[in-house]
Amino acid sequence: MSLAPEPARNPNSRLITDPPGWFRFLSSAIINRLIDPQRQTKRRAKAERARLKAGAPHRVEYFHQHDDPYSHLAQQVLDAFKERYDIELVIHQIRASGGKNQPELANLETWARRDAELIAAHYGLIRPSDMTDRWDTAPDDVALDEGSARLAKLGHYSGGMFYYAREWYWGIDRLFYLEQRLRDLGACKQPTLPYLCPRPNIDVSGADASQLALDFYPSLNSPYTSIIYGRTIAMARECGIQFNHKPVLPMVMRGVPATRQKGMYINFDTKREAGHLGVDFGPMMFPVGEPTRAIYSLIPWAREQGKDVALLSSALRLAWAEGAGLHRKTGLQQAVKRAGLDWNAAQQHLGSDAWKEETALCQLEMAQELGLWGVPSYRLRGGAGEDDLCVWGQDRLWLIAAEIRRRAALTAQPSGIAG
């Protein structure tokens, strides 16, 4: 079994996996422009003016995939969504996209079933395994072709998606963003009511989790990791959980393809998620390739001083919130110094191979034991007779927090008292 942390680099994909400075700057500039809040405000205002001029309704398109568990969750709120908002809801039936936008399709299907089952009750919804599709007959090929073509034309690739005025909202996890947008436009018939699917809070208050353990799998080139990293560390400290920091390589450096279409959506979505979390995101400078290898080469040395978390934290901040180029010596130096480490000493370890086997083992563990390939990922361990809880995504830290509270409460109960 090979423990190589990244595959041999294909020269044709080098612009993505290990870009030269000019391409790193150009691609980052494009994303910085996309997520600029002022530009978003102008885009939204322009779309609303066009709608009013045309006398058109607030038209929301929903893309339903019959074999997608997230679509099964979303469809449960469609009637209430239509009743609560002054909208025209258009429903399209689609097939799974697959291809480079969903390169791990079989694994994705397995994970989606597991994840949807985990979150359903927290949103007051029926688990997909306990419901039948409300649409009694499966769509014919013509309907699937038309719906899939519409999804592709608008620039997306996933089922369970809502589309309104050039912006995408994924299932119940992002529906509250769309609800807020419609409320801001005065399209909510009952504005005093709460969101249909509000995001649960990340709350471990009062929990003593010292008997539990949390494995955290972040990556330097992950925008989602950048916005949840600090909250993850703070949560772990707050509840006293045993914390295991296990950085892995970015997906593109592990051979998982990334498309421009997917990258644009992820970064736009991350900006939105950052606003919800109250953290900074942008300007950015992608740290994929050599910057990642440089920072990771320092992690074993930093860990010896208890500063591996501080090092990755400072690097994430510089790359994703300050637009600092970690491919430059000045950027690396900033990351090291902000972590409270000595730059002169760091240069003795910069470029070493000590990190490679360790990182490869973390990647292998994440894939084989957790059944996951994306980041950030988490594994909660501990509690009498409890299975490990493994989740993927910055938008699942609330689920980890809820389970920490539950398991901590059981641990705190006097012996002999059933919970």
Short mmCIF file of C-alpha atoms in Angstrom, two decimals:
data_model
loop_
_atom_site.label_atom_id
_atom_site.label_comp_id
_atom_site.label_asym_id
_atom_site.label_seq_id
_atom_site.Cartn_x
_atom_site.Cartn_y
_atom_site.Cartn_z
CA MET A 1 0.00 0.00 0.00
CA SER A 2 1.43 3.34 -1.04
CA LEU A 3 1.41 6.28 1.31
CA ALA A 4 2.32 8.86 -1.34
CA PRO A 5 0.45 12.02 -0.24
CA GLU A 6 -0.26 13.22 -3.75
CA PRO A 7 -0.24 11.64 -7.21
CA ALA A 8 2.37 12.38 -9.83
CA ARG A 9 1.54 15.75 -11.30
CA ASN A 10 0.13 15.83 -14.80
CA PRO A 11 1.72 18.71 -16.74
CA ASN A 12 -1.67 19.45 -18.31
CA SER A 13 -3.22 20.09 -14.88
CA ARG A 14 -0.34 22.06 -13.39
CA LEU A 15 -2.21 25.36 -13.71
CA ILE A 16 -4.71 23.99 -11.20
CA THR A 17 -2.58 21.86 -8.89
CA ASP A 18 0.61 23.95 -8.79
CA PRO A 19 -0.04 27.25 -10.58
CA PRO A 20 2.66 29.76 -11.50
CA GLY A 21 2.45 33.15 -9.86
CA TRP A 22 0.66 34.92 -12.73
CA PHE A 23 -2.11 32.30 -12.89
CA ARG A 24 -2.48 32.22 -9.11
CA PHE A 25 -2.92 36.00 -9.14
CA LEU A 26 -5.36 36.01 -12.09
CA SER A 27 -7.62 33.23 -10.80
CA SER A 28 -7.67 34.77 -7.32
CA ALA A 29 -8.56 38.17 -8.78
CA ILE A 30 -11.53 36.67 -10.63
CA ILE A 31 -12.90 35.12 -7.43
CA ASN A 32 -12.27 38.27 -5.41
CA ARG A 33 -14.34 40.16 -7.96
CA LEU A 34 -17.12 37.54 -7.81
CA ILE A 35 -17.50 37.68 -4.03
CA ASP A 36 -17.18 41.47 -3.65
CA PRO A 37 -20.23 42.48 -1.53
CA GLN A 38 -20.66 45.77 -3.39
CA ARG A 39 -20.82 43.97 -6.71
CA GLN A 40 -23.33 41.50 -5.30
CA THR A 41 -25.53 44.36 -4.12
CA LYS A 42 -25.39 45.92 -7.58
CA ARG A 43 -26.17 42.57 -9.27
CA ARG A 44 -29.18 42.05 -7.04
CA ALA A 45 -30.47 45.57 -7.57
CA LYS A 46 -30.11 45.20 -11.34
CA ALA A 47 -32.01 41.91 -11.30
CA GLU A 48 -34.82 43.43 -9.25
CA ARG A 49 -35.11 46.45 -11.55
CA ALA A 50 -35.35 44.11 -14.53
CA ARG A 51 -38.04 42.05 -12.81
CA LEU A 52 -40.13 45.10 -11.95
CA LYS A 53 -39.77 46.54 -15.44
CA ALA A 54 -40.98 43.28 -16.97
CA GLY A 55 -43.82 42.98 -14.48
CA ALA A 56 -42.59 39.47 -13.68
CA PRO A 57 -43.17 37.55 -10.45
CA HIS A 58 -40.43 36.43 -8.08
CA ARG A 59 -39.59 33.28 -10.04
CA VAL A 60 -37.82 30.52 -8.12
CA GLU A 61 -36.69 27.39 -9.92
CA TYR A 62 -36.17 24.15 -8.00
CA PHE A 63 -34.25 21.17 -9.39
CA HIS A 64 -35.40 17.82 -8.01
CA GLN A 65 -33.36 14.65 -8.37
CA HIS A 66 -35.45 11.60 -7.47
CA ASP A 67 -32.52 9.48 -6.25
CA ASP A 68 -31.01 12.32 -4.20
CA PRO A 69 -31.73 12.25 -0.42
CA TYR A 70 -31.20 16.00 -0.13
CA SER A 71 -33.94 16.50 -2.71
CA HIS A 72 -36.21 14.33 -0.57
CA LEU A 73 -35.62 16.70 2.33
CA ALA A 74 -36.14 19.82 0.23
CA GLN A 75 -39.38 18.62 -1.30
CA GLN A 76 -40.93 18.40 2.17
CA VAL A 77 -40.85 22.18 2.54
CA LEU A 78 -41.93 23.17 -0.98
CA ASP A 79 -45.63 23.61 -0.15
CA ALA A 80 -44.90 25.75 2.91
CA PHE A 81 -42.36 27.73 0.89
CA LYS A 82 -44.96 28.52 -1.78
CA GLU A 83 -47.57 29.46 0.82
CA ARG A 84 -45.30 31.74 2.82
CA TYR A 85 -43.72 33.67 -0.06
CA ASP A 86 -45.15 35.56 -3.01
CA ILE A 87 -43.32 33.49 -5.63
CA GLU A 88 -43.79 31.48 -8.76
CA LEU A 89 -42.15 28.13 -8.04
CA VAL A 90 -41.07 26.15 -11.10
CA ILE A 91 -40.04 22.54 -10.47
CA HIS A 92 -37.62 20.73 -12.78
CA GLN A 93 -36.79 17.02 -12.69
CA ILE A 94 -33.12 16.17 -13.27
CA ARG A 95 -30.58 13.37 -13.42
CA ALA A 96 -27.35 13.21 -11.43
CA SER A 97 -24.71 15.19 -13.29
CA GLY A 98 -21.67 13.01 -12.53
CA GLY A 99 -18.47 13.77 -14.40
CA LYS A 100 -15.85 16.16 -13.07
CA ASN A 101 -18.39 18.14 -11.05
CA GLN A 102 -19.31 14.99 -9.11
CA PRO A 103 -16.18 12.84 -9.56
CA GLU A 104 -16.86 10.54 -6.59
CA LEU A 105 -20.49 9.93 -7.56
CA ALA A 106 -20.90 6.48 -5.94
CA ASN A 107 -19.27 7.70 -2.73
CA LEU A 108 -21.33 10.88 -2.88
CA GLU A 109 -24.56 8.90 -3.12
CA THR A 110 -23.58 6.80 -0.08
CA TRP A 111 -22.56 9.86 1.91
CA ALA A 112 -25.69 11.83 0.95
CA ARG A 113 -27.94 9.07 2.26
CA ARG A 114 -26.06 8.94 5.55
CA ASP A 115 -25.89 12.71 5.97
CA ALA A 116 -29.54 13.34 5.10
CA GLU A 117 -30.60 10.74 7.65
CA LEU A 118 -28.49 12.49 10.30
CA ILE A 119 -29.83 16.01 9.79
CA ALA A 120 -33.51 15.35 9.05
CA ALA A 121 -34.76 15.28 12.65
CA HIS A 122 -32.90 18.47 13.53
CA TYR A 123 -34.94 20.27 10.86
CA GLY A 124 -38.19 18.59 11.87
CA LEU A 125 -38.31 16.59 8.63
CA ILE A 126 -38.95 12.95 7.78
CA ARG A 127 -35.86 10.90 7.07
CA PRO A 128 -35.57 9.96 3.39
CA SER A 129 -35.62 6.26 4.33
CA ASP A 130 -39.02 6.73 6.00
CA MET A 131 -40.74 8.51 3.13
CA THR A 132 -41.79 7.79 -0.40
CA ASP A 133 -41.40 10.28 -3.21
CA ARG A 134 -44.44 12.56 -3.24
CA TRP A 135 -44.44 12.54 -7.00
CA ASP A 136 -46.15 9.22 -7.63
CA THR A 137 -44.72 8.60 -11.08
CA ALA A 138 -41.09 8.82 -12.05
CA PRO A 139 -40.38 11.53 -14.63
CA ASP A 140 -39.99 10.45 -18.23
CA ASP A 141 -36.79 10.88 -20.19
CA VAL A 142 -38.02 14.04 -21.88
CA ALA A 143 -38.67 15.76 -18.54
CA LEU A 144 -35.29 14.62 -17.19
CA ASP A 145 -33.50 15.82 -20.31
CA GLU A 146 -35.20 19.20 -20.19
CA GLY A 147 -34.58 19.69 -16.49
CA SER A 148 -30.96 18.61 -16.68
CA ALA A 149 -30.37 20.88 -19.66
CA ARG A 150 -31.88 23.81 -17.78
CA LEU A 151 -29.64 23.11 -14.77
CA ALA A 152 -26.55 22.99 -16.99
CA LYS A 153 -27.53 26.13 -18.87
CA LEU A 154 -27.86 28.06 -15.64
CA GLY A 155 -24.45 26.79 -14.55
CA HIS A 156 -24.97 24.18 -11.86
CA TYR A 157 -24.64 20.44 -11.37
CA SER A 158 -26.41 19.29 -8.16
CA GLY A 159 -29.89 18.17 -7.26
CA GLY A 160 -31.96 19.81 -4.52
CA MET A 161 -30.95 23.28 -5.74
CA PHE A 162 -33.01 26.46 -5.70
CA TYR A 163 -32.24 29.21 -8.24
CA TYR A 164 -33.38 32.79 -7.97
CA ALA A 165 -32.14 35.81 -9.95
CA ARG A 166 -28.69 34.42 -10.81
CA GLU A 167 -27.92 32.93 -7.39
CA TRP A 168 -28.01 29.32 -6.14
CA TYR A 169 -29.24 27.91 -2.83
CA TRP A 170 -28.57 24.29 -1.93
CA GLY A 171 -31.51 22.46 -0.36
CA ILE A 172 -32.63 22.99 3.20
CA ASP A 173 -29.09 23.94 4.24
CA ARG A 174 -29.14 27.18 2.26
CA LEU A 175 -32.86 27.87 1.99
CA PHE A 176 -32.77 30.42 4.81
CA TYR A 177 -30.49 32.61 2.66
CA LEU A 178 -33.11 32.62 -0.09
CA GLU A 179 -35.84 33.29 2.47
CA GLN A 180 -33.94 36.31 3.76
CA ARG A 181 -33.43 37.63 0.25
CA LEU A 182 -37.14 37.35 -0.48
CA ARG A 183 -37.98 39.02 2.82
CA ASP A 184 -35.64 41.88 1.98
CA LEU A 185 -37.64 42.31 -1.24
CA GLY A 186 -40.95 42.35 0.64
CA ALA A 187 -42.05 39.01 -0.81
CA CYS A 188 -42.78 37.26 2.48
CA LYS A 189 -46.49 37.03 3.28
CA GLN A 190 -45.84 36.25 6.96
CA PRO A 191 -42.60 38.05 7.94
CA THR A 192 -43.15 37.47 11.67
CA LEU A 193 -42.74 33.71 11.22
CA PRO A 194 -39.28 32.12 11.56
CA TYR A 195 -37.37 30.64 8.65
CA LEU A 196 -38.64 27.29 7.39
CA CYS A 197 -35.20 25.73 7.93
CA PRO A 198 -33.07 27.91 10.20
CA ARG A 199 -29.45 26.81 10.64
CA PRO A 200 -28.97 25.24 14.10
CA ASN A 201 -26.49 26.99 16.36
CA ILE A 202 -23.00 25.69 17.12
CA ASP A 203 -23.53 25.34 20.85
CA VAL A 204 -21.58 23.32 23.43
CA SER A 205 -22.33 25.58 26.38
CA GLY A 206 -22.20 23.74 29.69
CA ALA A 207 -20.86 20.53 28.16
CA ASP A 208 -17.92 18.71 29.73
CA ALA A 209 -16.58 16.67 26.82
CA SER A 210 -13.28 15.66 28.42
CA GLN A 211 -14.19 11.98 27.98
CA LEU A 212 -14.79 12.43 24.25
CA ALA A 213 -12.41 12.94 21.32
CA LEU A 214 -12.70 15.00 18.15
CA ASP A 215 -10.60 14.29 15.04
CA PHE A 216 -10.45 17.33 12.73
CA TYR A 217 -9.35 17.05 9.09
CA PRO A 218 -8.67 20.52 7.62
CA SER A 219 -6.85 21.60 4.46
CA LEU A 220 -5.00 24.81 3.69
CA ASN A 221 -6.51 25.17 0.20
CA SER A 222 -10.11 24.74 1.36
CA PRO A 223 -12.17 27.95 1.50
CA TYR A 224 -14.73 26.20 3.69
CA THR A 225 -11.98 25.16 6.12
CA SER A 226 -10.80 28.77 6.32
CA ILE A 227 -14.10 30.07 7.67
CA ILE A 228 -14.78 27.31 10.23
CA TYR A 229 -11.24 26.65 11.46
CA GLY A 230 -11.26 29.21 14.26
CA ARG A 231 -14.76 28.24 15.43
CA THR A 232 -13.76 24.58 15.51
CA ILE A 233 -10.75 25.30 17.70
CA ALA A 234 -12.77 27.57 19.99
CA MET A 235 -15.52 24.96 20.36
CA ALA A 236 -13.01 22.24 21.23
CA ARG A 237 -11.44 24.42 23.90
CA GLU A 238 -14.80 25.48 25.30
CA CYS A 239 -15.98 21.94 25.99
CA GLY A 240 -12.58 20.44 26.87
CA ILE A 241 -12.76 17.67 24.29
CA GLN A 242 -9.64 15.71 23.37
CA PHE A 243 -8.68 17.35 20.09
CA ASN A 244 -6.69 15.72 17.28
CA HIS A 245 -5.49 18.02 14.51
CA LYS A 246 -5.07 16.08 11.25
CA PRO A 247 -4.36 18.26 8.20
CA VAL A 248 -4.74 16.66 4.76
CA LEU A 249 -3.81 17.78 1.27
CA PRO A 250 -6.29 19.73 -0.86
CA MET A 251 -8.49 17.52 -3.05
CA VAL A 252 -6.95 18.75 -6.29
CA MET A 253 -3.53 17.73 -4.98
CA ARG A 254 -4.97 14.28 -4.28
CA GLY A 255 -6.12 13.82 -7.86
CA VAL A 256 -9.78 14.85 -7.40
CA PRO A 257 -10.70 17.07 -10.35
CA ALA A 258 -12.05 20.57 -9.83
CA THR A 259 -13.98 22.48 -12.46
CA ARG A 260 -14.22 26.23 -12.87
CA GLN A 261 -17.98 25.98 -12.49
CA LYS A 262 -17.70 24.20 -9.17
CA GLY A 263 -14.95 26.48 -7.91
CA MET A 264 -16.98 29.60 -8.66
CA TYR A 265 -19.98 28.27 -6.75
CA ILE A 266 -17.93 27.08 -3.76
CA ASN A 267 -16.22 30.42 -3.29
CA PHE A 268 -19.47 32.36 -3.69
CA ASP A 269 -21.14 30.04 -1.19
CA THR A 270 -18.21 30.35 1.23
CA LYS A 271 -18.57 34.13 1.22
CA ARG A 272 -22.23 33.74 2.14
CA GLU A 273 -21.40 31.22 4.86
CA ALA A 274 -18.68 33.50 6.23
CA GLY A 275 -21.20 36.29 6.61
CA HIS A 276 -23.51 33.99 8.56
CA LEU A 277 -20.65 32.93 10.84
CA GLY A 278 -19.45 36.49 11.28
CA VAL A 279 -15.94 35.85 9.96
CA ASP A 280 -13.85 37.35 7.18
CA PHE A 281 -13.51 35.79 3.75
CA GLY A 282 -11.66 37.60 0.99
CA PRO A 283 -9.59 38.97 -0.49
CA MET A 284 -7.86 35.67 -1.21
CA MET A 285 -4.77 34.27 -2.88
CA PHE A 286 -5.04 30.54 -3.59
CA PRO A 287 -2.43 28.57 -1.58
CA VAL A 288 -2.68 25.34 -3.61
CA GLY A 289 0.55 23.58 -4.62
CA GLU A 290 3.90 24.80 -3.36
CA PRO A 291 2.51 27.09 -0.61
CA THR A 292 0.64 24.12 0.86
CA ARG A 293 3.71 21.91 0.75
CA ALA A 294 5.77 24.65 2.39
CA ILE A 295 3.36 25.21 5.28
CA TYR A 296 2.83 21.47 5.79
CA SER A 297 6.57 20.89 5.89
CA LEU A 298 6.66 23.09 9.00
CA ILE A 299 3.75 21.44 10.80
CA PRO A 300 5.71 18.60 12.52
CA TRP A 301 8.24 21.15 13.83
CA ALA A 302 5.45 23.51 14.91
CA ARG A 303 3.66 20.67 16.69
CA GLU A 304 6.73 20.00 18.80
CA GLN A 305 6.21 23.50 20.18
CA GLY A 306 2.45 23.14 20.50
CA LYS A 307 1.87 25.58 17.64
CA ASP A 308 0.72 23.47 14.67
CA VAL A 309 -2.83 24.77 15.08
CA ALA A 310 -1.57 28.35 15.31
CA LEU A 311 0.53 27.88 12.16
CA LEU A 312 -2.30 26.55 10.02
CA SER A 313 -4.63 29.16 11.46
CA SER A 314 -2.34 32.02 10.51
CA ALA A 315 -1.74 30.57 7.03
CA LEU A 316 -5.49 30.18 6.42
CA ARG A 317 -6.13 33.72 7.55
CA LEU A 318 -3.43 35.18 5.33
CA ALA A 319 -4.43 33.21 2.24
CA TRP A 320 -8.22 33.48 2.45
CA ALA A 321 -8.97 36.71 4.30
CA GLU A 322 -6.01 38.97 3.54
CA GLY A 323 -4.98 37.92 0.05
CA ALA A 324 -1.37 37.30 1.08
CA GLY A 325 0.69 35.18 -1.30
CA LEU A 326 2.07 32.21 0.62
CA HIS A 327 4.02 31.33 -2.52
CA ARG A 328 6.26 34.26 -1.64
CA LYS A 329 8.86 34.32 1.11
CA THR A 330 7.22 37.34 2.76
CA GLY A 331 3.90 35.51 3.01
CA LEU A 332 5.47 32.42 4.56
CA GLN A 333 7.40 34.56 6.98
CA GLN A 334 4.20 36.30 8.09
CA ALA A 335 2.46 32.95 8.67
CA VAL A 336 5.33 31.67 10.80
CA LYS A 337 5.72 34.82 12.87
CA ARG A 338 1.99 35.20 13.52
CA ALA A 339 1.96 31.65 14.87
CA GLY A 340 4.54 32.70 17.44
CA LEU A 341 7.32 30.75 15.76
CA ASP A 342 10.88 31.79 14.96
CA TRP A 343 11.43 32.44 11.24
CA ASN A 344 15.15 31.71 11.32
CA ALA A 345 14.55 28.35 12.98
CA ALA A 346 11.70 27.61 10.59
CA GLN A 347 13.98 27.76 7.56
CA GLN A 348 15.87 24.72 8.83
CA HIS A 349 12.65 22.69 8.46
CA LEU A 350 11.12 24.37 5.41
CA GLY A 351 10.85 21.90 2.53
CA SER A 352 11.49 18.81 4.65
CA ASP A 353 9.63 15.55 3.94
CA ALA A 354 8.69 14.79 7.55
CA TRP A 355 5.06 15.73 6.94
CA LYS A 356 4.36 13.48 3.96
CA GLU A 357 3.79 10.12 5.58
CA GLU A 358 1.81 11.65 8.42
CA THR A 359 -0.47 13.55 6.03
CA ALA A 360 -0.92 10.49 3.83
CA LEU A 361 -2.00 8.43 6.85
CA CYS A 362 -4.55 11.09 7.79
CA GLN A 363 -5.91 11.04 4.23
CA LEU A 364 -6.10 7.24 4.26
CA GLU A 365 -7.87 7.31 7.62
CA MET A 366 -10.36 9.91 6.41
CA ALA A 367 -11.16 7.93 3.26
CA GLN A 368 -11.25 4.38 4.65
CA GLU A 369 -12.49 4.86 8.21
CA LEU A 370 -14.72 7.91 7.80
CA GLY A 371 -15.75 7.21 4.21
CA LEU A 372 -15.08 10.84 3.29
CA TRP A 373 -12.84 12.66 0.84
CA GLY A 374 -13.68 16.34 1.24
CA VAL A 375 -12.79 18.88 3.91
CA PRO A 376 -13.27 20.02 6.52
CA SER A 377 -14.26 16.66 8.00
CA TYR A 378 -14.84 15.62 11.59
CA ARG A 379 -15.03 12.42 13.63
CA LEU A 380 -16.49 12.46 17.13
CA ARG A 381 -15.45 9.48 19.24
CA GLY A 382 -16.42 8.33 22.71
CA GLY A 383 -19.45 7.74 24.87
CA ALA A 384 -20.52 4.36 26.22
CA GLY A 385 -21.56 2.15 23.32
CA GLU A 386 -21.75 5.05 20.90
CA ASP A 387 -20.65 4.73 17.29
CA ASP A 388 -18.30 7.33 15.87
CA LEU A 389 -20.08 10.31 14.31
CA CYS A 390 -18.38 11.26 11.06
CA VAL A 391 -19.45 14.37 9.15
CA TRP A 392 -18.19 16.50 6.30
CA GLY A 393 -18.48 20.23 5.88
CA GLN A 394 -18.30 23.51 7.74
CA ASP A 395 -22.11 23.44 7.78
CA ARG A 396 -22.10 20.31 9.96
CA LEU A 397 -20.18 21.63 12.96
CA TRP A 398 -23.54 22.36 14.59
CA LEU A 399 -24.32 18.64 14.33
CA ILE A 400 -21.05 17.75 16.04
CA ALA A 401 -21.84 20.29 18.75
CA ALA A 402 -25.32 18.86 19.30
CA GLU A 403 -23.91 15.35 19.62
CA ILE A 404 -21.20 16.54 22.03
CA ARG A 405 -23.90 18.02 24.26
CA ARG A 406 -25.92 14.81 24.12
CA ARG A 407 -23.00 12.49 24.87
CA ALA A 408 -21.59 14.78 27.55
CA ALA A 409 -24.98 14.84 29.29
CA LEU A 410 -25.13 11.02 29.28
CA THR A 411 -21.60 10.81 30.69
CA ALA A 412 -22.50 13.24 33.45
CA GLN A 413 -25.48 11.20 34.66
CA PRO A 414 -25.07 9.30 37.94
CA SER A 415 -24.41 5.59 37.43
CA GLY A 416 -27.48 3.42 37.35
CA ILE A 417 -29.77 6.15 36.06
CA ALA A 418 -31.06 5.46 32.56
CA GLY A 419 -31.00 8.35 30.13
#
